[in-house]
XYZ file of C-alpha atoms in Angstrom:
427
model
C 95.707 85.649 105.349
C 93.660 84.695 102.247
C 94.413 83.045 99.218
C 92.754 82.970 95.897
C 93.851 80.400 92.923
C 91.802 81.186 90.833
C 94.186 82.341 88.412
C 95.980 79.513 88.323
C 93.587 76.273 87.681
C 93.893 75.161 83.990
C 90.836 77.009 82.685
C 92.634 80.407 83.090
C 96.464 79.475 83.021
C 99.203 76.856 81.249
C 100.373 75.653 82.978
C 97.604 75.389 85.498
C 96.321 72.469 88.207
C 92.448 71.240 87.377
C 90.216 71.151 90.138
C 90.329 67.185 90.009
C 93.810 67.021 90.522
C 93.434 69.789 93.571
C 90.876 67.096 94.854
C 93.609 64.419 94.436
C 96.019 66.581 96.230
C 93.724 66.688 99.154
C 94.357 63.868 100.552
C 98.155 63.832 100.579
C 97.646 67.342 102.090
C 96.176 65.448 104.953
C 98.785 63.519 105.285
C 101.439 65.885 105.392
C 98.904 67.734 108.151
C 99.453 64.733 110.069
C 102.843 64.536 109.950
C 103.099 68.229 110.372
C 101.118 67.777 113.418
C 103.410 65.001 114.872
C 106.306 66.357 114.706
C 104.680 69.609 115.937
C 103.826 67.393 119.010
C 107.092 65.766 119.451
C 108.809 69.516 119.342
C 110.935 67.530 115.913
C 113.614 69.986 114.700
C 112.245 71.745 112.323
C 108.547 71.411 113.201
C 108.516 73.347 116.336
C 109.463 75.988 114.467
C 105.137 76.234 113.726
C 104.609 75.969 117.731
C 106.062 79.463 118.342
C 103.137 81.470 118.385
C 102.265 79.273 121.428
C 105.529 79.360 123.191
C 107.481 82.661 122.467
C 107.987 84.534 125.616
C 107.283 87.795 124.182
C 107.703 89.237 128.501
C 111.306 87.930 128.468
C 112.067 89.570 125.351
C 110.709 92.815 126.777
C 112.786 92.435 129.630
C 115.616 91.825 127.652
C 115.665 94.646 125.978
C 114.155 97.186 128.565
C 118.045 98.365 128.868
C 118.091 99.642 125.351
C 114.805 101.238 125.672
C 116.378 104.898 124.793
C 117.957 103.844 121.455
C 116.794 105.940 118.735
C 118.380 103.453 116.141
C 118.827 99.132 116.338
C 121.802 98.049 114.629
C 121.575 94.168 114.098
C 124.291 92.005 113.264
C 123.128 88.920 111.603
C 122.493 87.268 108.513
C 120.012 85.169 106.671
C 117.070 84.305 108.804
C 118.963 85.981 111.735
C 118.339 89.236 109.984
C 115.864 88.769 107.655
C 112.701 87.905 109.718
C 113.862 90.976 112.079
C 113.667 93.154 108.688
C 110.786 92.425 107.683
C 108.566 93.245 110.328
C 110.718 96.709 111.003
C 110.717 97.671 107.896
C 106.382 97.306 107.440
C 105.728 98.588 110.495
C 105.829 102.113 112.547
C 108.323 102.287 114.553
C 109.879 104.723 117.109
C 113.127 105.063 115.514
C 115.707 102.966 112.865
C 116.627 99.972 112.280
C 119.560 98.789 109.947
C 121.107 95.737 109.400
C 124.683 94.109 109.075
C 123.440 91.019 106.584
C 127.023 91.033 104.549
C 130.354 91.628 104.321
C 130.756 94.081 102.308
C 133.712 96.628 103.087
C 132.100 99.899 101.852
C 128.605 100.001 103.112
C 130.009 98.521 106.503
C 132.586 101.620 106.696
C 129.471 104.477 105.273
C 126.874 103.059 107.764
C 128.848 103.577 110.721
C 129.558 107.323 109.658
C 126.448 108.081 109.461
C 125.402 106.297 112.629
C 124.738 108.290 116.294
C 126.958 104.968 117.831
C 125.823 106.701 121.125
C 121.742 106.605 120.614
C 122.330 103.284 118.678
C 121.477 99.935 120.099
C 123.772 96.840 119.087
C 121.833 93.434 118.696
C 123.909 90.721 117.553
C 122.545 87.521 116.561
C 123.828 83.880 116.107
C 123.230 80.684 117.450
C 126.624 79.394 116.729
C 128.315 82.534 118.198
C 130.873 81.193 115.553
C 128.886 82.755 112.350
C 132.325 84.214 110.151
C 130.078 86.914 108.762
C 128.339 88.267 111.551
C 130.978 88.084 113.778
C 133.486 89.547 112.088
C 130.912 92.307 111.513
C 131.283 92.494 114.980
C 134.141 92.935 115.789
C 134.381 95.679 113.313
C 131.172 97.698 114.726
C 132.706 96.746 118.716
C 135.794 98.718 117.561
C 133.791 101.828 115.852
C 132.380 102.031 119.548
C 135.625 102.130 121.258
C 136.883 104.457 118.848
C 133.909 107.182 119.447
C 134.699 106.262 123.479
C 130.694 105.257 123.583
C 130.394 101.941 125.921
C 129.514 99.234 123.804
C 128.238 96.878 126.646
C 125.983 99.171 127.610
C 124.576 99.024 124.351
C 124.541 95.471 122.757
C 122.205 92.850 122.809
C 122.956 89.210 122.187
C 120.689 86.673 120.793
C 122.280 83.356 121.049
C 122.758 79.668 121.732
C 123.216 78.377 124.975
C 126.977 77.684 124.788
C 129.469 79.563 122.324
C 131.371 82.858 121.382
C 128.468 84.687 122.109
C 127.152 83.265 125.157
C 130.702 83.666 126.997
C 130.817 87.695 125.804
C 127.481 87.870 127.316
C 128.580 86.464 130.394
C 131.953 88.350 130.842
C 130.032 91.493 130.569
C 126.968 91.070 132.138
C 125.006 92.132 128.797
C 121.614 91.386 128.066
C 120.999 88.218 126.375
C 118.092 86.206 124.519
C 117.972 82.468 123.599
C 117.829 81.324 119.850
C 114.834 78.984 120.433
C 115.836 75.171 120.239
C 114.865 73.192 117.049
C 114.244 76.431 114.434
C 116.138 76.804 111.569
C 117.297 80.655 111.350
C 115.125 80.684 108.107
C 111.996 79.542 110.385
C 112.646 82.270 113.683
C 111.442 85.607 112.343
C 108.212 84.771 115.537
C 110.691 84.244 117.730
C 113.470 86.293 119.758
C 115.954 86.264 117.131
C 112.654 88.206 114.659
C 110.989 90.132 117.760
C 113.666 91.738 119.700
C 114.412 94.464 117.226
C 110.875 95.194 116.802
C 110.705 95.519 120.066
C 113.313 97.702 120.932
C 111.539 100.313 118.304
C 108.334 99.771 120.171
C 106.427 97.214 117.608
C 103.552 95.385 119.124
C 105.564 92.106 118.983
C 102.410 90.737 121.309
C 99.944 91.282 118.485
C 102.158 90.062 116.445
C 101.944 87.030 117.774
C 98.527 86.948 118.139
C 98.276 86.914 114.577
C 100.438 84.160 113.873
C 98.706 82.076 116.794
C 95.598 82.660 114.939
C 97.403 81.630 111.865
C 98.318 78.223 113.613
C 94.626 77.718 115.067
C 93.355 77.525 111.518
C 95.152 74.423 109.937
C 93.507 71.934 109.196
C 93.857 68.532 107.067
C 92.076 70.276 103.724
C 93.874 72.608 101.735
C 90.206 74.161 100.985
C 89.813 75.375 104.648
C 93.250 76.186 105.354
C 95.191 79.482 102.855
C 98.575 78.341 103.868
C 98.261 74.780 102.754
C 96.648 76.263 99.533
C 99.734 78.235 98.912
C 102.103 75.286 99.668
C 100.043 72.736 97.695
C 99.905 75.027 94.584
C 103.241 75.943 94.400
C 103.957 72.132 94.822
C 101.904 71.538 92.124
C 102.915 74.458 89.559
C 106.392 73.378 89.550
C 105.501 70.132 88.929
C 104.360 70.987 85.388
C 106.640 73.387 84.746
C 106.387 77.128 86.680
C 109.944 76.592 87.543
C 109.985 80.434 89.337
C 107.910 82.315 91.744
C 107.861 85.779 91.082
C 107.336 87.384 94.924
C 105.216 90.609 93.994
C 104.116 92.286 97.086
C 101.619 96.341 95.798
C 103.097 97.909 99.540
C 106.775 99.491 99.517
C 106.220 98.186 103.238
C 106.281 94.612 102.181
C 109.528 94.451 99.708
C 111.804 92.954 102.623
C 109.123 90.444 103.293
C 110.162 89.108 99.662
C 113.382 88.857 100.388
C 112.627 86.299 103.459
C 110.534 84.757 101.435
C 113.078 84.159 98.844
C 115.139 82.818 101.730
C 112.538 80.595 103.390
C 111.297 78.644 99.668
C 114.852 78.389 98.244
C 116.721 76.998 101.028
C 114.173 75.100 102.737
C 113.157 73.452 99.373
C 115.837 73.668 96.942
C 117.346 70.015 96.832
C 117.458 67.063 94.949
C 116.543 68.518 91.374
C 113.382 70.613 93.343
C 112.100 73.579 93.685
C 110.625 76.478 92.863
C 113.322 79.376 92.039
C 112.317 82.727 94.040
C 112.022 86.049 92.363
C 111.510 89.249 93.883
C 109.427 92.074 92.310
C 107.629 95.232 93.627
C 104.199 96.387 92.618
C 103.774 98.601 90.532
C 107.751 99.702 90.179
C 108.331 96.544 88.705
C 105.137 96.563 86.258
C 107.503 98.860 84.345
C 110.373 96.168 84.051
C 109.373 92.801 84.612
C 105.761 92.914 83.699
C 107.330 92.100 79.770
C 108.778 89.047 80.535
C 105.741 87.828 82.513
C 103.701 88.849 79.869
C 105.357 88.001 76.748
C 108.111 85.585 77.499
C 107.393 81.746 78.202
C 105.332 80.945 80.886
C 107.225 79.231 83.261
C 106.736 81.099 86.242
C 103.876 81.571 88.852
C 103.833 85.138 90.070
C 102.366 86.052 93.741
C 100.627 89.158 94.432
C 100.494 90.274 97.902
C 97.971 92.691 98.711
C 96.578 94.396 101.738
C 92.712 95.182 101.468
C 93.411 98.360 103.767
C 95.568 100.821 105.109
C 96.782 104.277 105.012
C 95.933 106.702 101.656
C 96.325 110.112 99.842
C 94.286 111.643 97.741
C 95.537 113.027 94.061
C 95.295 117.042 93.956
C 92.803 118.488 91.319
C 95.295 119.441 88.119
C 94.967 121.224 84.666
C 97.249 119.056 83.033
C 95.941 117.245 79.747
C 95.088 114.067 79.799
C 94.763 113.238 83.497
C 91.316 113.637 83.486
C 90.938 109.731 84.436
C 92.724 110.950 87.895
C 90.032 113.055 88.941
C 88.819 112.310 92.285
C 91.118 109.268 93.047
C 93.453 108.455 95.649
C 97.631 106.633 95.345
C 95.670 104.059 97.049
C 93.006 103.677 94.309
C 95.649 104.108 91.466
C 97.729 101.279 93.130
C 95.313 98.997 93.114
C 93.550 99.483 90.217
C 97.616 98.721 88.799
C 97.087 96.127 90.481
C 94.321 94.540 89.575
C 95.053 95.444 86.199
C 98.530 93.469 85.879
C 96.776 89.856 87.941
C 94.394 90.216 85.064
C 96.893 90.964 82.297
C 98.686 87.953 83.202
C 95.818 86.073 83.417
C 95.023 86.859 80.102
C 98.338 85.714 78.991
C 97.903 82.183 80.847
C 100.354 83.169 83.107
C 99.433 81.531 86.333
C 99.115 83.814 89.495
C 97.717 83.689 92.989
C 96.605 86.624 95.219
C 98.041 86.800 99.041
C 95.677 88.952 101.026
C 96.035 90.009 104.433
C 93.576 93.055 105.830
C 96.151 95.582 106.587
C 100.027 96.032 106.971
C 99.765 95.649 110.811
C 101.495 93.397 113.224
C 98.630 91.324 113.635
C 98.359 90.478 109.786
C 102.282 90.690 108.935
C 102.117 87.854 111.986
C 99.896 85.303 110.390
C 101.667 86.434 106.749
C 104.641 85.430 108.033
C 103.630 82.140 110.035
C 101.010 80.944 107.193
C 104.280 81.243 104.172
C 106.184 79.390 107.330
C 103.466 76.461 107.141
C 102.785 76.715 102.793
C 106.642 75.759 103.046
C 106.339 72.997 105.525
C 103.536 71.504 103.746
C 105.286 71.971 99.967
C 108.025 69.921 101.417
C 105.709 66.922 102.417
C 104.491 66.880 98.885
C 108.262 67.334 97.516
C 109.562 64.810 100.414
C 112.867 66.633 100.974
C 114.329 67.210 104.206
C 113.095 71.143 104.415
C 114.950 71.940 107.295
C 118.311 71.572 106.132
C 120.325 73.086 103.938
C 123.916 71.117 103.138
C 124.957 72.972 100.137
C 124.669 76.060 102.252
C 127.174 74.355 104.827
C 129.643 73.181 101.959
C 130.459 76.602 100.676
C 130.569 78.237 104.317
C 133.123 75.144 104.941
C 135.219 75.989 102.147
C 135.146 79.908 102.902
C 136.421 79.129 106.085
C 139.170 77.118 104.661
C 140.606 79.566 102.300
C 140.488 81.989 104.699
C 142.738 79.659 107.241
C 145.143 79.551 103.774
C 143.789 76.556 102.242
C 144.643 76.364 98.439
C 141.905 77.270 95.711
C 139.862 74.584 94.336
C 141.785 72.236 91.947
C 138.733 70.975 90.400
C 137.166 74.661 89.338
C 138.986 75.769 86.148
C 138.971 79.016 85.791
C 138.280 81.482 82.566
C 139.418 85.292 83.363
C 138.429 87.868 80.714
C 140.043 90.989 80.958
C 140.071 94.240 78.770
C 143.968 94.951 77.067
């Protein structure tokens, strides 16, 4: 993974960081790295999340889910980090089949995805540490019974990623199924390198070993300096663009491949960092779809934002036909892959000409090796950006307080007294 500010010190953008203040910002940076570093060390919730690449059994995952080795589709059951990570590295990669996922609650595309699902070629993998999750268990229970009802054996078909005790753990157990361990001390948003991430890929034949190469790799190269290391780059700047003002970050990945991978992203910065009056608020966008949509407001509306490009330098191309059309004489001779970037290129320098701050994400190609150390270097930017912040990143109460109060209207608990309420309704 590369990074390259450029486009956002204060000679190009406003607001911007000078390169005396990045200088400044060095040294906390190594600080953080050593704090980083203990609590990597002491295996600190939160912080082991970064020793994965060095401890992920990627054998025992295979193992795992050798019994599902004929599914032609995954079906995971999860949400949040219990999906997302999973996502994103299925839905960049080749695989040898499908994968969908379960990630809400929603009643109608629930009901249409099991239609159109072969139950019978379809591997189950349901994911939660808890095994008490209300959405992804009542999910379920829901797909369980769409099993039943087709008469296809749904233990011979499901995989559970879990905690050690729970729900879960005792299903797993009273059926003999297959079963993975959520790793201790990672925060769901943190796990996409470990089983809970992997096992899908897996199951569809992804090289989840190279994948973890990459993010071991990834890990190798922190250091203390945010000049020698891209992730702490990308966590410092962001630190410091919000700081004066770039309140969003627009998440612009140029592959279709990489779209999820802005979702998790979205997931990882906002609840990891989003306390105490912080933050930077996540935005996802798609290059060049979005050039069509967005691109105005970056361009011409205030410039409070940072936007991230994420590129990949190679990969996969087709060439334009010869036509007799008028006016597409500029097309002559190129390839989607040279029109994409050149859109590309074109937008990072439109907003720079705005003073819209942006920063380029490189990796070499959308393989598992480079999707690897993509996802574990964002995993470390966001570790780092909450040093500099000094919240607690791994948490996320406000996330707990409206699953607590789900739960209790659910159990019959009255609505909120303190929430008035203004209904508009057409006569």
């Amino acid at each position: 993974m590369d990074i390259d500010i450029g486009n956002a010190l204060d000679a190009v953008a406003a607001p911007g960081v000078s390169r005396d203040y990045l200088d400044r910002l060095d040294e906390r940076v190594a600080d953080a790295h050593e704090r980083i570093e203990r609590g990597m060390a002491d295996d600190e919730f939160g912080y082991a999340a970064l020793n994965l690449p060095a401890r992920v059994d990627t054998a025992a995952i295979r193992d795992a889910v050798a019994p599902l080795a004929d599914a032609e589709t995954v079906l995971t059951v999860g949400i949040g980090g219990s999906a997302l990570g999973a996502a994103t590295l299925t839905d960049a990669l080749d695989t040898d089949g499908d994968a969908y996922y379960l990630d809400n609650v929603d009643p109608a595309q629930v009901s249409t995805l099991l239609d159109d699902l072969d139950l019978e070629s379809t591997a189950l993998n349901v994911v939660s540490r808890s095994g008490t999750t209300a959405e992804t268990l009542a999910n379920f229970l829901v797909v369980r019974e769409a099993y039943e009802e087709r008469g296809v054996d749904w233990t011979e078909r499901t995989l559970v990623t879990t905690g050690e005790s729970g729900n879960l753990r005792d299903l797993a157990a009273e059926h003999d199924l297959p079963v993975l361990p959520v790793p201790d001390g990672v925060p769901g948003r943190f796990s996409a390198l470990s089983t809970v991430g992997l096992a899908p890929a897996a199951i569809l034949g992804v090289d989840i070993e190279a994948a973890v190469d990459g993010a071991r790799r990834e890990r190798d190269a922190l250091t203390g300096s945010l000049y020698e290391t891209p992730a702490y780059a990308y966590g410092a700047l962001t630190y410091a663009l919000a700081a004066r003002g770039a309140n969003a970050n627009v998440v612009m990945p140029y592959h279709e491949s990489l779209e999820t991978y802005a979702e998790w992203y979205a997931q990882l910065s906002a609840e990891s960092l989003g306390k105490e009056g912080l933050g930077q608020t996540p935005v996802r966008a798609l290059g060049a779809t979005d050039q069509h949509s967005q691109l105005q407001l970056y361009r011409a509306g205030p410039n409070d934002k940072l936007v991230t490009f994420v590129h990949a330098r190679d990969g996969p191309d087709v060439d334009i036909p010869e036509t007799e059309l008028a006016g597409l004489d500029y097309l002559a001779g190129a390839s989607l892959g040279d029109l994409r970037d050149a859109e590309f290129e074109a937008t990072e320098a439109s907003l720079a000409d705005v003073g819209l701050p942006n920063v380029r994400v490189e990796i070499e190609r959308v393989d598992a090796a480079s999707l690897g150390g993509l996802l574990y270097g964002m995993e470390a930017a966001t570790v780092l950006a909450g040093e500099l912040y000094g919240v607690e990143t791994f948490t996320q109460p406000a996330v707990e307080w409206g699953k607590e109060v789900a739960r209790d209207l659910l159990g019959g608990a009255e609505a909120l007294d303190e929430k008035e309420t203004l209904r508009v309704t057409r006569e």
